[in-house]
PDB file of C-alpha atoms in Angstrom:
ATOM      1  CA  UNK E  29      10.558   5.455  -2.288  1.00 73.00           C
ATOM      2  CA  UNK E  30       8.974   8.578  -1.443  1.00 87.00           C
ATOM      3  CA  UNK E  31       5.192   7.602  -2.134  1.00 91.00           C
ATOM      4  CA  UNK E  32       5.304   4.627   0.298  1.00 94.00           C
ATOM      5  CA  UNK E  33       6.811   7.056   3.035  1.00 95.00           C
ATOM      6  CA  UNK E  34       4.248   9.777   2.548  1.00 96.00           C
ATOM      7  CA  UNK E  35       1.617   6.799   2.648  1.00 97.00           C
ATOM      8  CA  UNK E  36       3.209   5.557   6.122  1.00 97.00           C
ATOM      9  CA  UNK E  37       3.188   8.940   7.070  1.00 97.00           C
ATOM     10  CA  UNK E  38      -0.373   9.206   6.392  1.00 97.00           C
ATOM     11  CA  UNK E  39      -1.606   6.236   8.188  1.00 96.00           C
ATOM     12  CA  UNK E  40       0.250   6.976  11.237  1.00 96.00           C
ATOM     13  CA  UNK E  41      -1.742  10.113  11.544  1.00 96.00           C
ATOM     14  CA  UNK E  42      -5.170   8.427  10.153  1.00 95.00           C
ATOM     15  CA  UNK E  43      -5.213  11.127   7.399  1.00 96.00           C
ATOM     16  CA  UNK E  44      -7.496   9.593   5.085  1.00 96.00           C
ATOM     17  CA  UNK E  45      -7.615  12.191   2.662  1.00 96.00           C
ATOM     18  CA  UNK E  46      -4.197  12.330   2.255  1.00 97.00           C
ATOM     19  CA  UNK E  47      -4.102   8.524   1.767  1.00 97.00           C
ATOM     20  CA  UNK E  48      -6.903   9.008  -1.202  1.00 96.00           C
ATOM     21  CA  UNK E  49      -4.741  11.306  -2.789  1.00 96.00           C
ATOM     22  CA  UNK E  50      -1.770   8.721  -2.786  1.00 96.00           C
ATOM     23  CA  UNK E  51      -3.990   5.635  -4.112  1.00 96.00           C
ATOM     24  CA  UNK E  52      -4.058   4.691  -7.524  1.00 94.00           C
ATOM     25  CA  UNK E  53      -7.643   4.473  -9.073  1.00 93.00           C
ATOM     26  CA  UNK E  54      -8.779   1.802  -9.038  1.00 94.00           C
ATOM     27  CA  UNK E  55      -7.004   0.485  -6.158  1.00 94.00           C
ATOM     28  CA  UNK E  56      -6.637  -3.314  -6.791  1.00 88.00           C
ATOM     29  CA  UNK E  57      -9.884  -4.115  -7.999  1.00 90.00           C
ATOM     30  CA  UNK E  58     -11.298  -1.719  -5.372  1.00 92.00           C
ATOM     31  CA  UNK E  59     -12.552   2.034  -5.468  1.00 96.00           C
ATOM     32  CA  UNK E  60     -10.173   3.678  -2.970  1.00 96.00           C
ATOM     33  CA  UNK E  61     -12.915   5.303  -1.394  1.00 95.00           C
ATOM     34  CA  UNK E  62     -14.278   2.127  -0.690  1.00 95.00           C
ATOM     35  CA  UNK E  63     -11.223   0.616   1.256  1.00 93.00           C
ATOM     36  CA  UNK E  64     -10.683   4.037   2.837  1.00 94.00           C
ATOM     37  CA  UNK E  65     -14.336   3.336   4.146  1.00 93.00           C
ATOM     38  CA  UNK E  66     -13.468  -0.123   5.635  1.00 90.00           C
ATOM     39  CA  UNK E  67     -10.350   1.376   7.335  1.00 90.00           C
ATOM     40  CA  UNK E  68     -12.423   4.098   8.653  1.00 91.00           C
ATOM     41  CA  UNK E  69     -15.166   1.592  10.252  1.00 89.00           C
ATOM     42  CA  UNK E  70     -12.780  -0.530  12.232  1.00 84.00           C
ATOM     43  CA  UNK E  71     -11.217   2.931  13.453  1.00 86.00           C
ATOM     44  CA  UNK E  72      -8.068   2.535  11.609  1.00 86.00           C
ATOM     45  CA  UNK E  73      -6.857  -0.721  13.060  1.00 89.00           C
ATOM     46  CA  UNK E  74      -5.898  -2.001   9.310  1.00 91.00           C
ATOM     47  CA  UNK E  75      -3.866   1.476   8.797  1.00 95.00           C
ATOM     48  CA  UNK E  76      -1.598  -0.426  11.861  1.00 94.00           C
ATOM     49  CA  UNK E  77      -0.813  -3.201   9.383  1.00 94.00           C
ATOM     50  CA  UNK E  78      -0.276  -0.816   6.358  1.00 95.00           C
ATOM     51  CA  UNK E  79       2.403   1.025   8.554  1.00 96.00           C
ATOM     52  CA  UNK E  80       4.259  -2.338   9.869  1.00 96.00           C
ATOM     53  CA  UNK E  81       4.252  -3.734   6.427  1.00 95.00           C
ATOM     54  CA  UNK E  82       5.880  -0.227   4.841  1.00 97.00           C
ATOM     55  CA  UNK E  83       8.680  -1.127   7.691  1.00 96.00           C
ATOM     56  CA  UNK E  84      10.101  -4.163   5.914  1.00 93.00           C
ATOM     57  CA  UNK E  85      12.534  -4.179   3.114  1.00 91.00           C
ATOM     58  CA  UNK E  86      10.990  -3.339  -0.168  1.00 91.00           C
ATOM     59  CA  UNK E  87      11.414  -5.688  -3.296  1.00 89.00           C
ATOM     60  CA  UNK E  88      12.115  -4.281  -6.919  1.00 83.00           C
ATOM     61  CA  UNK E  89       9.503  -5.722  -9.181  1.00 75.00           C
ATOM     62  CA  UNK E  90       8.937  -5.329 -12.764  1.00 75.00           C
ATOM     63  CA  UNK E  91       6.466  -2.594 -12.127  1.00 77.00           C
ATOM     64  CA  UNK E  92       7.792  -0.926  -9.249  1.00 87.00           C
ATOM     65  CA  UNK E  93       8.150  -1.939  -5.377  1.00 91.00           C
ATOM     66  CA  UNK E  94       6.779  -4.636  -3.077  1.00 91.00           C
ATOM     67  CA  UNK E  95       6.441  -4.465   0.470  1.00 93.00           C
ATOM     68  CA  UNK E  96       6.329  -7.850   2.294  1.00 91.00           C
ATOM     69  CA  UNK E  97       5.083  -8.107   5.520  1.00 91.00           C
ATOM     70  CA  UNK E  98       5.979 -11.409   7.260  1.00 88.00           C
ATOM     71  CA  UNK E  99       2.211 -12.059   8.307  1.00 87.00           C
ATOM     72  CA  UNK E 100       1.045 -12.098   5.026  1.00 87.00           C
ATOM     73  CA  UNK E 101      -0.104  -8.359   3.891  1.00 91.00           C
ATOM     74  CA  UNK E 102       1.322  -7.047   1.028  1.00 92.00           C
ATOM     75  CA  UNK E 103       1.459  -3.557  -0.510  1.00 93.00           C
ATOM     76  CA  UNK E 104       2.433  -2.214  -4.133  1.00 92.00           C
ATOM     77  CA  UNK E 105       3.546   0.724  -5.398  1.00 94.00           C
ATOM     78  CA  UNK E 106       3.930   1.482  -9.223  1.00 89.00           C
ATOM     79  CA  UNK E 107       6.969   2.915 -10.731  1.00 84.00           C
ATOM     80  CA  UNK E 108       5.142   5.496 -12.493  1.00 77.00           C
ATOM     81  CA  UNK E 109       6.183   7.399 -15.891  1.00 76.00           C
ATOM     82  CA  UNK E 110       6.748  11.474 -16.154  1.00 75.00           C
ATOM     83  CA  UNK E 111       3.491  11.487 -17.394  1.00 78.00           C
ATOM     84  CA  UNK E 112       1.775   9.410 -14.575  1.00 77.00           C
ATOM     85  CA  UNK E 113       3.371   9.343 -11.217  1.00 77.00           C
ATOM     86  CA  UNK E 114       3.707   6.237  -8.827  1.00 82.00           C
ATOM     87  CA  UNK E 115       0.919   5.595  -6.479  1.00 92.00           C
ATOM     88  CA  UNK E 116      -0.076   3.336  -4.254  1.00 95.00           C
ATOM     89  CA  UNK E 117      -1.875   0.854  -6.435  1.00 93.00           C
ATOM     90  CA  UNK E 118      -2.742  -2.207  -4.336  1.00 91.00           C
ATOM     91  CA  UNK E 119      -2.566  -3.576  -0.520  1.00 92.00           C
ATOM     92  CA  UNK E 120      -3.994  -7.076   0.557  1.00 88.00           C
ATOM     93  CA  UNK E 121      -3.936  -8.208   4.115  1.00 84.00           C
ATOM     94  CA  UNK E 122      -3.648 -11.891   3.251  1.00 75.00           C
ATOM     95  CA  UNK E 123      -0.722 -13.926   1.630  1.00 65.00           C
ATOM     96  CA  UNK E 124      -2.808 -15.764  -0.895  1.00 68.00           C
ATOM     97  CA  UNK E 125      -2.396 -12.785  -3.145  1.00 67.00           C
ATOM     98  CA  UNK E 126      -1.364 -13.357  -6.777  1.00 69.00           C
ATOM     99  CA  UNK E 127       1.674 -11.218  -5.613  1.00 68.00           C
ATOM    100  CA  UNK E 128       2.921 -13.805  -3.077  1.00 70.00           C
ATOM    101  CA  UNK E 129       5.682 -15.245  -5.563  1.00 72.00           C
ATOM    102  CA  UNK E 130       7.053 -11.663  -5.757  1.00 74.00           C
ATOM    103  CA  UNK E 131       7.671 -11.749  -1.969  1.00 78.00           C
ATOM    104  CA  UNK E 132      11.146 -13.462  -1.851  1.00 64.00           C
ATOM    105  CA  UNK E 133      14.133 -11.277  -1.534  1.00 56.00           C
ATOM    106  CA  UNK E 134      14.511  -7.563  -0.415  1.00 49.00           C
ATOM    107  CA  UNK E 135      16.110  -5.250  -2.375  1.00 50.00           C
ATOM    108  CA  UNK E 136      19.947  -5.161  -0.888  1.00 49.00           C
TER     109      UNK E 136
END
């Protein structure tokens, strides 16, 4: 998925402006700018987890793709439509997310 590749590339570069453009608003239950402020405050340490998570095999869910890091992080990308392109819609660092049931088996 090109959006996941774009997020991975932007995370590698610590390119917060590109990440902001790739994020859905709201991002999960937060404002995208608040999430990025947290990433900046920790010198981008969380971006390493984002990159590692996007390097795992994706799982196809009803709404799009889900990336599940074995350490518990989960990244979600909406499928999108012609009128509303898919974006990075959510990210959690812990496996206690409501999405954890989706982290079962990767796309073959």
